[in-house]
């Protein structure tokens, strides 16, 4: 097994950071192309939207278990194999115009991406410690957030200029470049392997899932992300088919949507010392007011500006809530941070993929009004679950206080 060479450490670290947003690119780059894909493949809007659900669900399920596999069998070879598999799957999607083949390849892509991203997160834990490690970890969310902003923007131009298949040619080519660079400049970073014991892993996950505040927190995260995904799944059809704009406009709207989520996360960091219940309650209440206005004013003003404007404001609040609850969930089990991270991320991806696709098709979202109904359903779930979450959190704090 080839270990990472010291003189390649700097460039290898840059490669690791560059690979972290690959999951976001694979998720969002082809969103502006959904209407064109449906037309070219002669399938319904729901059929092409389902390709995103398959990808996200497989990505979510894989995240839960992959950390233990990487700790037992190493990072480098698995990462190389995953990049190769992801690249091949991307080219197959572009070359084989069959929706069922696309479904299969998206599932494979989701599993491959999970191995790649988690291997690269583990890379930093292997090589760095102390303040240096904290500095790199603080970059993860910022770098990851760049993908949902940049990917649809790039995808809109690719779709407009070369058609929907160009998105997958781009993903295949990009992953091939990363594969070549990894082969030259990277290597194994795991110093000590751990035995793969399924029973002990299952016991750890079971203990976390029995902690109600943690499971409620994951459900809140999933609903917040579902609001973003409902817009991502439905906006290409609203903007391009109903309002008559191009895929480029869809890309710009997704860029603003992503900026809203990032802005909410930045605001939450600036208010990190404020009471959790108070600041999340304000953010959720603001979302309720916004979505009621979105529905009430749809008969008076329903255009590209109101659609994007309401979505931007909702996503700022959603990003704020997400960042606060995500931090709580990760810190809930400090002794099993890696497992908590996998379960939080995996659970969020799985649940949000199901809820977003379900509500998009339940309401057949093709207008600002119907988007508002889907949003208010999701936000209502957030309100109810957050009350349960906060009640359990307060009980836990009281129990800790009594014990101490």
mmCIF file of C-alpha atoms in Angstrom:
data_model
loop_
_atom_site.group_PDB
_atom_site.id
_atom_site.type_symbol
_atom_site.label_atom_id
_atom_site.label_comp_id
_atom_site.label_asym_id
_atom_site.label_seq_id
_atom_site.Cartn_x
_atom_site.Cartn_y
_atom_site.Cartn_z
ATOM 1 C CA UNK A 1 0.000 0.000 0.000
ATOM 2 C CA UNK A 2 1.419 3.389 -1.000
ATOM 3 C CA UNK A 3 1.475 5.938 1.818
ATOM 4 C CA UNK A 4 1.190 9.681 1.258
ATOM 5 C CA UNK A 5 4.605 11.236 0.617
ATOM 6 C CA UNK A 6 5.525 14.213 2.777
ATOM 7 C CA UNK A 7 6.466 16.401 -0.222
ATOM 8 C CA UNK A 8 2.978 15.838 -1.704
ATOM 9 C CA UNK A 9 1.102 16.708 1.478
ATOM 10 C CA UNK A 10 0.343 20.319 0.509
ATOM 11 C CA UNK A 11 -1.112 19.563 -2.934
ATOM 12 C CA UNK A 12 -2.873 16.456 -1.616
ATOM 13 C CA UNK A 13 -4.601 18.608 1.006
ATOM 14 C CA UNK A 14 -5.758 21.000 -1.709
ATOM 15 C CA UNK A 15 -7.152 18.029 -3.651
ATOM 16 C CA UNK A 16 -8.991 16.811 -0.562
ATOM 17 C CA UNK A 17 -10.644 20.196 -0.083
ATOM 18 C CA UNK A 18 -11.559 20.302 -3.776
ATOM 19 C CA UNK A 19 -13.303 16.911 -3.610
ATOM 20 C CA UNK A 20 -15.561 17.768 -0.656
ATOM 21 C CA UNK A 21 -18.091 19.779 -2.776
ATOM 22 C CA UNK A 22 -18.286 17.035 -5.439
ATOM 23 C CA UNK A 23 -21.492 15.712 -3.834
ATOM 24 C CA UNK A 24 -23.111 19.120 -4.245
ATOM 25 C CA UNK A 25 -22.078 19.299 -7.885
ATOM 26 C CA UNK A 26 -23.481 15.835 -8.553
ATOM 27 C CA UNK A 27 -26.745 16.856 -6.870
ATOM 28 C CA UNK A 28 -27.352 20.270 -8.392
ATOM 29 C CA UNK A 29 -25.563 20.676 -11.709
ATOM 30 C CA UNK A 30 -28.315 19.090 -13.793
ATOM 31 C CA UNK A 31 -31.315 20.718 -12.052
ATOM 32 C CA UNK A 32 -31.797 23.354 -14.811
ATOM 33 C CA UNK A 33 -31.830 20.445 -17.303
ATOM 34 C CA UNK A 34 -34.742 18.540 -15.732
ATOM 35 C CA UNK A 35 -37.364 19.825 -18.225
ATOM 36 C CA UNK A 36 -35.083 19.074 -21.211
ATOM 37 C CA UNK A 37 -34.351 15.594 -19.848
ATOM 38 C CA UNK A 38 -38.059 14.856 -19.427
ATOM 39 C CA UNK A 39 -38.743 15.937 -23.006
ATOM 40 C CA UNK A 40 -35.777 14.092 -24.529
ATOM 41 C CA UNK A 41 -36.406 10.864 -22.597
ATOM 42 C CA UNK A 42 -40.194 11.047 -23.145
ATOM 43 C CA UNK A 43 -40.963 10.732 -19.438
ATOM 44 C CA UNK A 44 -42.861 12.815 -16.887
ATOM 45 C CA UNK A 45 -41.421 15.535 -14.664
ATOM 46 C CA UNK A 46 -41.778 13.202 -11.683
ATOM 47 C CA UNK A 47 -39.752 10.517 -13.438
ATOM 48 C CA UNK A 48 -36.691 12.725 -13.918
ATOM 49 C CA UNK A 49 -37.083 14.228 -10.438
ATOM 50 C CA UNK A 50 -36.909 10.695 -9.085
ATOM 51 C CA UNK A 51 -33.315 10.433 -10.365
ATOM 52 C CA UNK A 52 -32.320 13.012 -7.744
ATOM 53 C CA UNK A 53 -34.195 11.106 -5.031
ATOM 54 C CA UNK A 54 -32.356 7.864 -5.877
ATOM 55 C CA UNK A 55 -29.011 9.671 -5.762
ATOM 56 C CA UNK A 56 -29.655 11.399 -2.446
ATOM 57 C CA UNK A 57 -31.159 8.337 -0.772
ATOM 58 C CA UNK A 58 -28.216 6.107 -1.717
ATOM 59 C CA UNK A 59 -25.816 8.856 -0.628
ATOM 60 C CA UNK A 60 -27.633 9.127 2.697
ATOM 61 C CA UNK A 61 -27.767 5.386 3.432
ATOM 62 C CA UNK A 62 -24.107 4.968 2.505
ATOM 63 C CA UNK A 63 -22.917 7.757 4.807
ATOM 64 C CA UNK A 64 -24.227 5.921 7.845
ATOM 65 C CA UNK A 65 -21.909 2.933 7.435
ATOM 66 C CA UNK A 66 -18.959 4.142 5.381
ATOM 67 C CA UNK A 67 -16.930 5.653 8.217
ATOM 68 C CA UNK A 68 -16.428 2.252 9.829
ATOM 69 C CA UNK A 69 -15.443 0.675 6.497
ATOM 70 C CA UNK A 70 -12.833 3.368 5.830
ATOM 71 C CA UNK A 71 -11.432 3.007 9.351
ATOM 72 C CA UNK A 72 -10.985 -0.714 8.759
ATOM 73 C CA UNK A 73 -9.773 -0.894 5.162
ATOM 74 C CA UNK A 74 -8.101 2.473 4.542
ATOM 75 C CA UNK A 75 -8.852 5.601 2.500
ATOM 76 C CA UNK A 76 -6.687 5.688 -0.611
ATOM 77 C CA UNK A 77 -7.637 2.594 -2.616
ATOM 78 C CA UNK A 78 -11.326 2.979 -1.815
ATOM 79 C CA UNK A 79 -11.225 6.641 -2.840
ATOM 80 C CA UNK A 80 -9.476 5.820 -6.143
ATOM 81 C CA UNK A 81 -11.984 3.067 -6.945
ATOM 82 C CA UNK A 82 -14.904 5.359 -6.059
ATOM 83 C CA UNK A 83 -13.672 8.138 -8.351
ATOM 84 C CA UNK A 84 -13.354 5.648 -11.211
ATOM 85 C CA UNK A 85 -16.856 4.257 -10.589
ATOM 86 C CA UNK A 86 -18.360 7.756 -10.346
ATOM 87 C CA UNK A 87 -16.716 8.784 -13.625
ATOM 88 C CA UNK A 88 -17.906 5.691 -15.485
ATOM 89 C CA UNK A 89 -21.461 6.124 -14.155
ATOM 90 C CA UNK A 90 -21.479 9.763 -15.322
ATOM 91 C CA UNK A 91 -20.472 8.812 -18.864
ATOM 92 C CA UNK A 92 -23.038 5.997 -18.952
ATOM 93 C CA UNK A 93 -25.813 8.468 -18.076
ATOM 94 C CA UNK A 94 -24.703 10.747 -20.912
ATOM 95 C CA UNK A 95 -24.388 7.918 -23.428
ATOM 96 C CA UNK A 96 -27.415 5.727 -22.611
ATOM 97 C CA UNK A 97 -30.706 7.659 -22.943
ATOM 98 C CA UNK A 98 -32.817 5.385 -20.753
ATOM 99 C CA UNK A 99 -34.440 6.566 -17.529
ATOM 100 C CA UNK A 100 -33.999 3.206 -15.752
ATOM 101 C CA UNK A 101 -30.297 3.130 -16.606
ATOM 102 C CA UNK A 102 -30.068 6.675 -15.240
ATOM 103 C CA UNK A 103 -31.747 5.564 -12.003
ATOM 104 C CA UNK A 104 -29.240 2.726 -11.579
ATOM 105 C CA UNK A 105 -26.259 4.971 -12.324
ATOM 106 C CA UNK A 106 -27.468 7.662 -9.920
ATOM 107 C CA UNK A 107 -27.694 5.077 -7.116
ATOM 108 C CA UNK A 108 -24.132 3.959 -7.913
ATOM 109 C CA UNK A 109 -23.005 7.596 -8.017
ATOM 110 C CA UNK A 110 -24.529 8.245 -4.597
ATOM 111 C CA UNK A 111 -22.621 5.370 -3.021
ATOM 112 C CA UNK A 112 -19.364 6.372 -4.747
ATOM 113 C CA UNK A 113 -19.704 10.017 -3.684
ATOM 114 C CA UNK A 114 -20.306 8.973 -0.075
ATOM 115 C CA UNK A 115 -17.005 7.052 -0.037
ATOM 116 C CA UNK A 116 -15.128 9.948 -1.683
ATOM 117 C CA UNK A 117 -16.398 12.740 0.563
ATOM 118 C CA UNK A 118 -16.138 10.858 3.863
ATOM 119 C CA UNK A 119 -12.661 9.556 2.952
ATOM 120 C CA UNK A 120 -11.537 13.124 2.358
ATOM 121 C CA UNK A 121 -13.010 14.365 5.628
ATOM 122 C CA UNK A 122 -11.167 11.559 7.416
ATOM 123 C CA UNK A 123 -7.979 12.605 5.567
ATOM 124 C CA UNK A 124 -7.770 15.775 7.675
ATOM 125 C CA UNK A 125 -8.281 13.898 10.950
ATOM 126 C CA UNK A 126 -5.473 11.520 9.920
ATOM 127 C CA UNK A 127 -2.940 14.248 9.168
ATOM 128 C CA UNK A 128 -3.780 17.278 11.299
ATOM 129 C CA UNK A 129 -4.612 18.060 14.915
ATOM 130 C CA UNK A 130 -5.287 20.971 17.252
ATOM 131 C CA UNK A 131 -5.938 24.409 15.802
ATOM 132 C CA UNK A 132 -4.796 23.333 12.349
ATOM 133 C CA UNK A 133 -7.495 20.650 12.252
ATOM 134 C CA UNK A 134 -10.151 23.070 13.565
ATOM 135 C CA UNK A 135 -9.171 25.543 10.874
ATOM 136 C CA UNK A 136 -9.665 22.978 8.100
ATOM 137 C CA UNK A 137 -12.920 21.646 9.551
ATOM 138 C CA UNK A 138 -14.327 25.188 9.666
ATOM 139 C CA UNK A 139 -13.754 25.353 5.906
ATOM 140 C CA UNK A 140 -15.833 22.231 5.168
ATOM 141 C CA UNK A 141 -19.296 23.793 5.388
ATOM 142 C CA UNK A 142 -18.204 26.915 3.499
ATOM 143 C CA UNK A 143 -16.623 24.907 0.684
ATOM 144 C CA UNK A 144 -19.588 22.501 0.534
ATOM 145 C CA UNK A 145 -22.027 25.432 0.357
ATOM 146 C CA UNK A 146 -20.261 26.721 -2.764
ATOM 147 C CA UNK A 147 -21.466 23.727 -4.799
ATOM 148 C CA UNK A 148 -25.247 24.386 -4.592
ATOM 149 C CA UNK A 149 -24.501 27.969 -5.599
ATOM 150 C CA UNK A 150 -22.100 27.317 -8.484
ATOM 151 C CA UNK A 151 -23.369 23.981 -9.850
ATOM 152 C CA UNK A 152 -26.849 25.016 -11.138
ATOM 153 C CA UNK A 153 -25.372 28.246 -12.474
ATOM 154 C CA UNK A 154 -22.797 26.283 -14.494
ATOM 155 C CA UNK A 155 -25.362 23.624 -15.386
ATOM 156 C CA UNK A 156 -27.736 26.231 -16.808
ATOM 157 C CA UNK A 157 -25.086 27.441 -19.255
ATOM 158 C CA UNK A 158 -24.067 23.890 -20.193
ATOM 159 C CA UNK A 159 -27.710 22.972 -20.853
ATOM 160 C CA UNK A 160 -28.297 26.111 -22.911
ATOM 161 C CA UNK A 161 -25.146 25.624 -25.011
ATOM 162 C CA UNK A 162 -24.715 21.843 -25.321
ATOM 163 C CA UNK A 163 -27.809 20.075 -23.947
ATOM 164 C CA UNK A 164 -28.495 18.133 -20.755
ATOM 165 C CA UNK A 165 -25.965 15.363 -21.395
ATOM 166 C CA UNK A 166 -23.109 17.873 -21.197
ATOM 167 C CA UNK A 167 -23.681 18.076 -17.423
ATOM 168 C CA UNK A 168 -22.793 14.407 -17.029
ATOM 169 C CA UNK A 169 -19.897 14.585 -19.490
ATOM 170 C CA UNK A 170 -18.589 17.419 -17.312
ATOM 171 C CA UNK A 171 -18.952 15.359 -14.110
ATOM 172 C CA UNK A 172 -17.272 12.357 -15.747
ATOM 173 C CA UNK A 173 -14.375 14.429 -17.063
ATOM 174 C CA UNK A 174 -13.921 16.313 -13.789
ATOM 175 C CA UNK A 175 -13.771 13.112 -11.748
ATOM 176 C CA UNK A 176 -11.251 11.626 -14.216
ATOM 177 C CA UNK A 177 -8.989 14.635 -13.709
ATOM 178 C CA UNK A 178 -9.253 14.230 -9.941
ATOM 179 C CA UNK A 179 -8.519 10.505 -10.305
ATOM 180 C CA UNK A 180 -5.322 11.198 -12.244
ATOM 181 C CA UNK A 181 -4.160 13.810 -9.729
ATOM 182 C CA UNK A 182 -4.951 11.520 -6.787
ATOM 183 C CA UNK A 183 -2.904 8.710 -8.327
ATOM 184 C CA UNK A 184 0.100 11.007 -8.666
ATOM 185 C CA UNK A 185 -0.074 13.151 -5.537
ATOM 186 C CA UNK A 186 -2.087 11.268 -2.916
ATOM 187 C CA UNK A 187 -1.620 8.116 -0.849
ATOM 188 C CA UNK A 188 -2.825 6.238 2.218
ATOM 189 C CA UNK A 189 -3.140 8.366 5.374
ATOM 190 C CA UNK A 190 -4.655 5.850 7.825
ATOM 191 C CA UNK A 191 -1.986 4.972 10.371
ATOM 192 C CA UNK A 192 -3.833 2.322 12.399
ATOM 193 C CA UNK A 193 -6.746 0.248 11.103
ATOM 194 C CA UNK A 194 -9.663 -0.735 13.322
ATOM 195 C CA UNK A 195 -11.461 -4.081 13.272
ATOM 196 C CA UNK A 196 -14.823 -3.980 11.517
ATOM 197 C CA UNK A 197 -17.301 -5.106 14.214
ATOM 198 C CA UNK A 198 -20.849 -4.775 12.978
ATOM 199 C CA UNK A 199 -22.411 -5.527 16.369
ATOM 200 C CA UNK A 200 -20.643 -2.719 18.241
ATOM 201 C CA UNK A 201 -21.386 -0.288 15.391
ATOM 202 C CA UNK A 202 -25.090 -1.214 15.501
ATOM 203 C CA UNK A 203 -25.184 -0.683 19.274
ATOM 204 C CA UNK A 204 -23.710 2.792 18.907
ATOM 205 C CA UNK A 205 -26.278 3.794 16.277
ATOM 206 C CA UNK A 206 -29.108 2.300 18.324
ATOM 207 C CA UNK A 207 -28.131 4.365 21.358
ATOM 208 C CA UNK A 208 -28.155 7.566 19.312
ATOM 209 C CA UNK A 209 -31.509 6.866 17.705
ATOM 210 C CA UNK A 210 -33.063 6.240 21.129
ATOM 211 C CA UNK A 211 -32.088 9.795 22.150
ATOM 212 C CA UNK A 212 -35.252 11.660 21.147
ATOM 213 C CA UNK A 213 -33.718 15.123 21.009
ATOM 214 C CA UNK A 214 -31.156 13.839 18.505
ATOM 215 C CA UNK A 215 -33.732 12.102 16.285
ATOM 216 C CA UNK A 216 -36.036 15.137 16.429
ATOM 217 C CA UNK A 217 -33.054 17.281 15.463
ATOM 218 C CA UNK A 218 -32.303 15.129 12.413
ATOM 219 C CA UNK A 219 -35.967 15.366 11.379
ATOM 220 C CA UNK A 220 -35.852 19.170 11.643
ATOM 221 C CA UNK A 221 -32.705 19.211 9.487
ATOM 222 C CA UNK A 222 -34.430 17.034 6.897
ATOM 223 C CA UNK A 223 -37.475 19.331 6.738
ATOM 224 C CA UNK A 224 -35.305 22.441 6.388
ATOM 225 C CA UNK A 225 -33.354 20.838 3.557
ATOM 226 C CA UNK A 226 -36.605 19.614 1.990
ATOM 227 C CA UNK A 227 -37.755 23.222 1.581
ATOM 228 C CA UNK A 228 -34.603 23.863 -0.462
ATOM 229 C CA UNK A 229 -35.041 20.666 -2.473
ATOM 230 C CA UNK A 230 -38.739 21.286 -3.233
ATOM 231 C CA UNK A 231 -37.704 24.525 -4.908
ATOM 232 C CA UNK A 232 -34.783 22.843 -6.685
ATOM 233 C CA UNK A 233 -37.035 20.093 -8.067
ATOM 234 C CA UNK A 234 -39.951 22.287 -9.108
ATOM 235 C CA UNK A 235 -38.382 25.620 -10.115
ATOM 236 C CA UNK A 236 -36.954 24.405 -13.473
ATOM 237 C CA UNK A 237 -40.460 23.467 -14.625
ATOM 238 C CA UNK A 238 -42.058 26.654 -13.238
ATOM 239 C CA UNK A 239 -39.385 28.963 -14.641
ATOM 240 C CA UNK A 240 -38.854 27.282 -18.004
ATOM 241 C CA UNK A 241 -42.246 25.797 -18.872
ATOM 242 C CA UNK A 242 -44.718 28.097 -17.097
ATOM 243 C CA UNK A 243 -42.892 31.445 -17.053
ATOM 244 C CA UNK A 244 -41.032 30.852 -20.336
ATOM 245 C CA UNK A 245 -37.453 31.609 -19.270
ATOM 246 C CA UNK A 246 -34.329 29.661 -20.244
ATOM 247 C CA UNK A 247 -32.247 27.160 -18.264
ATOM 248 C CA UNK A 248 -29.764 29.983 -17.629
ATOM 249 C CA UNK A 249 -32.436 31.841 -15.624
ATOM 250 C CA UNK A 250 -33.067 28.664 -13.618
ATOM 251 C CA UNK A 251 -29.338 28.560 -12.868
ATOM 252 C CA UNK A 252 -29.369 32.154 -11.626
ATOM 253 C CA UNK A 253 -32.414 31.478 -9.429
ATOM 254 C CA UNK A 254 -30.700 28.433 -7.901
ATOM 255 C CA UNK A 255 -27.594 30.533 -7.296
ATOM 256 C CA UNK A 256 -29.683 33.002 -5.256
ATOM 257 C CA UNK A 257 -31.393 30.123 -3.451
ATOM 258 C CA UNK A 258 -28.000 28.730 -2.439
ATOM 259 C CA UNK A 259 -26.759 32.155 -1.367
ATOM 260 C CA UNK A 260 -29.788 32.401 0.925
ATOM 261 C CA UNK A 261 -28.865 29.153 2.671
ATOM 262 C CA UNK A 262 -25.248 30.284 3.039
ATOM 263 C CA UNK A 263 -26.303 33.700 4.388
ATOM 264 C CA UNK A 264 -28.497 32.011 7.001
ATOM 265 C CA UNK A 265 -25.568 29.872 8.106
ATOM 266 C CA UNK A 266 -23.294 32.913 8.412
ATOM 267 C CA UNK A 267 -25.905 34.784 10.474
ATOM 268 C CA UNK A 268 -26.296 31.791 12.795
ATOM 269 C CA UNK A 269 -22.545 31.743 13.460
ATOM 270 C CA UNK A 270 -22.649 35.418 14.462
ATOM 271 C CA UNK A 271 -25.441 34.640 16.969
ATOM 272 C CA UNK A 272 -23.905 31.415 18.265
ATOM 273 C CA UNK A 273 -24.084 32.495 21.934
ATOM 274 C CA UNK A 274 -27.791 33.416 21.854
ATOM 275 C CA UNK A 275 -30.297 30.965 23.426
ATOM 276 C CA UNK A 276 -31.113 28.170 20.974
ATOM 277 C CA UNK A 277 -34.861 28.045 21.612
ATOM 278 C CA UNK A 278 -35.354 31.791 21.228
ATOM 279 C CA UNK A 279 -33.408 32.268 17.992
ATOM 280 C CA UNK A 280 -34.838 29.178 16.272
ATOM 281 C CA UNK A 281 -38.382 30.151 17.327
ATOM 282 C CA UNK A 282 -37.918 33.581 15.732
ATOM 283 C CA UNK A 283 -36.567 32.039 12.533
ATOM 284 C CA UNK A 284 -39.396 29.480 12.257
ATOM 285 C CA UNK A 285 -42.019 32.164 12.988
ATOM 286 C CA UNK A 286 -40.519 34.315 10.239
ATOM 287 C CA UNK A 287 -40.770 31.389 7.824
ATOM 288 C CA UNK A 288 -44.459 30.917 8.698
ATOM 289 C CA UNK A 289 -45.178 34.608 7.996
ATOM 290 C CA UNK A 290 -43.245 34.501 4.720
ATOM 291 C CA UNK A 291 -44.967 31.386 3.379
ATOM 292 C CA UNK A 292 -48.430 32.725 4.337
ATOM 293 C CA UNK A 293 -47.622 35.902 2.383
ATOM 294 C CA UNK A 294 -46.311 33.783 -0.489
ATOM 295 C CA UNK A 295 -49.664 32.001 -0.718
ATOM 296 C CA UNK A 296 -51.864 35.043 -0.034
ATOM 297 C CA UNK A 297 -50.209 37.275 -2.622
ATOM 298 C CA UNK A 298 -49.936 34.658 -5.393
ATOM 299 C CA UNK A 299 -53.169 35.824 -7.048
ATOM 300 C CA UNK A 300 -51.903 39.420 -7.105
ATOM 301 C CA UNK A 301 -48.208 38.984 -7.884
ATOM 302 C CA UNK A 302 -46.785 35.719 -9.169
ATOM 303 C CA UNK A 303 -43.688 36.081 -11.323
ATOM 304 C CA UNK A 304 -39.994 35.261 -11.405
ATOM 305 C CA UNK A 305 -39.196 38.057 -8.940
ATOM 306 C CA UNK A 306 -41.748 37.055 -6.292
ATOM 307 C CA UNK A 307 -40.901 33.375 -6.733
ATOM 308 C CA UNK A 308 -37.176 33.931 -6.192
ATOM 309 C CA UNK A 309 -37.690 36.645 -3.565
ATOM 310 C CA UNK A 310 -39.834 34.554 -1.253
ATOM 311 C CA UNK A 311 -37.562 31.538 -1.754
ATOM 312 C CA UNK A 312 -34.449 33.568 -0.943
ATOM 313 C CA UNK A 313 -36.001 34.847 2.307
ATOM 314 C CA UNK A 314 -37.259 31.379 3.296
ATOM 315 C CA UNK A 315 -33.827 29.867 2.646
ATOM 316 C CA UNK A 316 -32.060 32.472 4.785
ATOM 317 C CA UNK A 317 -34.278 31.427 7.699
ATOM 318 C CA UNK A 318 -33.890 27.750 6.787
ATOM 319 C CA UNK A 319 -30.100 28.017 6.611
ATOM 320 C CA UNK A 320 -30.127 29.718 10.016
ATOM 321 C CA UNK A 321 -32.225 26.948 11.585
ATOM 322 C CA UNK A 322 -30.208 24.202 9.868
ATOM 323 C CA UNK A 323 -26.864 25.498 11.109
ATOM 324 C CA UNK A 324 -28.044 25.746 14.725
ATOM 325 C CA UNK A 325 -29.689 22.318 14.864
ATOM 326 C CA UNK A 326 -26.819 20.686 12.934
ATOM 327 C CA UNK A 327 -24.308 21.989 15.477
ATOM 328 C CA UNK A 328 -26.472 20.639 18.300
ATOM 329 C CA UNK A 329 -26.743 17.177 16.746
ATOM 330 C CA UNK A 330 -22.994 16.894 16.117
ATOM 331 C CA UNK A 331 -22.097 18.013 19.633
ATOM 332 C CA UNK A 332 -24.733 15.765 21.246
ATOM 333 C CA UNK A 333 -22.368 12.744 21.171
ATOM 334 C CA UNK A 334 -18.866 14.183 21.458
ATOM 335 C CA UNK A 335 -17.286 10.753 22.114
ATOM 336 C CA UNK A 336 -18.718 9.369 18.861
ATOM 337 C CA UNK A 337 -18.450 12.475 16.686
ATOM 338 C CA UNK A 338 -17.716 10.517 13.505
ATOM 339 C CA UNK A 339 -20.698 8.216 13.901
ATOM 340 C CA UNK A 340 -22.933 11.155 14.874
ATOM 341 C CA UNK A 341 -21.795 13.008 11.762
ATOM 342 C CA UNK A 342 -22.574 10.050 9.517
ATOM 343 C CA UNK A 343 -25.959 9.418 11.094
ATOM 344 C CA UNK A 344 -26.893 13.105 11.029
ATOM 345 C CA UNK A 345 -25.835 13.606 7.419
ATOM 346 C CA UNK A 346 -27.159 10.276 6.208
ATOM 347 C CA UNK A 347 -30.494 10.634 7.973
ATOM 348 C CA UNK A 348 -30.935 14.162 6.670
ATOM 349 C CA UNK A 349 -30.255 13.119 3.058
ATOM 350 C CA UNK A 350 -32.548 10.087 3.193
ATOM 351 C CA UNK A 351 -35.513 11.840 4.812
ATOM 352 C CA UNK A 352 -35.233 15.047 2.792
ATOM 353 C CA UNK A 353 -35.098 13.153 -0.506
ATOM 354 C CA UNK A 354 -38.320 11.309 0.366
ATOM 355 C CA UNK A 355 -40.208 14.305 1.783
ATOM 356 C CA UNK A 356 -39.220 16.745 -0.974
ATOM 357 C CA UNK A 357 -40.151 14.355 -3.780
ATOM 358 C CA UNK A 358 -43.338 13.391 -1.955
ATOM 359 C CA UNK A 359 -44.586 16.958 -1.490
ATOM 360 C CA UNK A 360 -43.566 18.075 -4.989
ATOM 361 C CA UNK A 361 -45.716 15.309 -6.456
ATOM 362 C CA UNK A 362 -48.489 15.509 -3.835
ATOM 363 C CA UNK A 363 -49.136 19.151 -4.724
ATOM 364 C CA UNK A 364 -47.994 18.805 -8.367
ATOM 365 C CA UNK A 365 -45.983 21.998 -7.840
ATOM 366 C CA UNK A 366 -46.163 24.126 -10.988
ATOM 367 C CA UNK A 367 -46.791 27.606 -9.582
ATOM 368 C CA UNK A 368 -45.901 29.949 -6.732
ATOM 369 C CA UNK A 369 -49.197 29.089 -5.001
ATOM 370 C CA UNK A 370 -48.580 25.336 -5.053
ATOM 371 C CA UNK A 371 -44.954 25.844 -4.013
ATOM 372 C CA UNK A 372 -46.301 27.826 -1.047
ATOM 373 C CA UNK A 373 -48.601 24.944 -0.055
ATOM 374 C CA UNK A 374 -45.691 22.481 -0.201
ATOM 375 C CA UNK A 375 -43.527 24.831 1.861
ATOM 376 C CA UNK A 376 -46.139 25.468 4.540
ATOM 377 C CA UNK A 377 -46.656 21.711 4.953
ATOM 378 C CA UNK A 378 -42.935 21.213 5.569
ATOM 379 C CA UNK A 379 -42.652 24.228 7.875
ATOM 380 C CA UNK A 380 -45.663 23.019 9.886
ATOM 381 C CA UNK A 381 -43.753 19.788 10.523
ATOM 382 C CA UNK A 382 -40.726 21.849 11.629
ATOM 383 C CA UNK A 383 -42.907 23.793 14.100
ATOM 384 C CA UNK A 384 -44.354 20.632 15.661
ATOM 385 C CA UNK A 385 -41.082 18.698 15.780
ATOM 386 C CA UNK A 386 -39.149 21.687 17.158
ATOM 387 C CA UNK A 387 -41.573 21.919 20.116
ATOM 388 C CA UNK A 388 -40.955 18.226 20.832
ATOM 389 C CA UNK A 389 -37.201 18.691 20.322
ATOM 390 C CA UNK A 390 -37.024 21.636 22.713
ATOM 391 C CA UNK A 391 -39.097 19.866 25.374
ATOM 392 C CA UNK A 392 -36.747 16.877 25.269
ATOM 393 C CA UNK A 393 -33.668 19.138 25.236
ATOM 394 C CA UNK A 394 -34.859 20.962 28.360
ATOM 395 C CA UNK A 395 -35.522 17.649 30.103
ATOM 396 C CA UNK A 396 -31.993 16.483 29.253
ATOM 397 C CA UNK A 397 -30.484 19.699 30.634
ATOM 398 C CA UNK A 398 -32.519 19.324 33.839
ATOM 399 C CA UNK A 399 -31.331 15.729 34.225
ATOM 400 C CA UNK A 400 -27.677 16.741 33.757
ATOM 401 C CA UNK A 401 -28.104 19.568 36.290
ATOM 402 C CA UNK A 402 -29.572 17.210 38.900
ATOM 403 C CA UNK A 403 -26.774 14.648 38.400
ATOM 404 C CA UNK A 404 -24.069 17.295 38.721
#
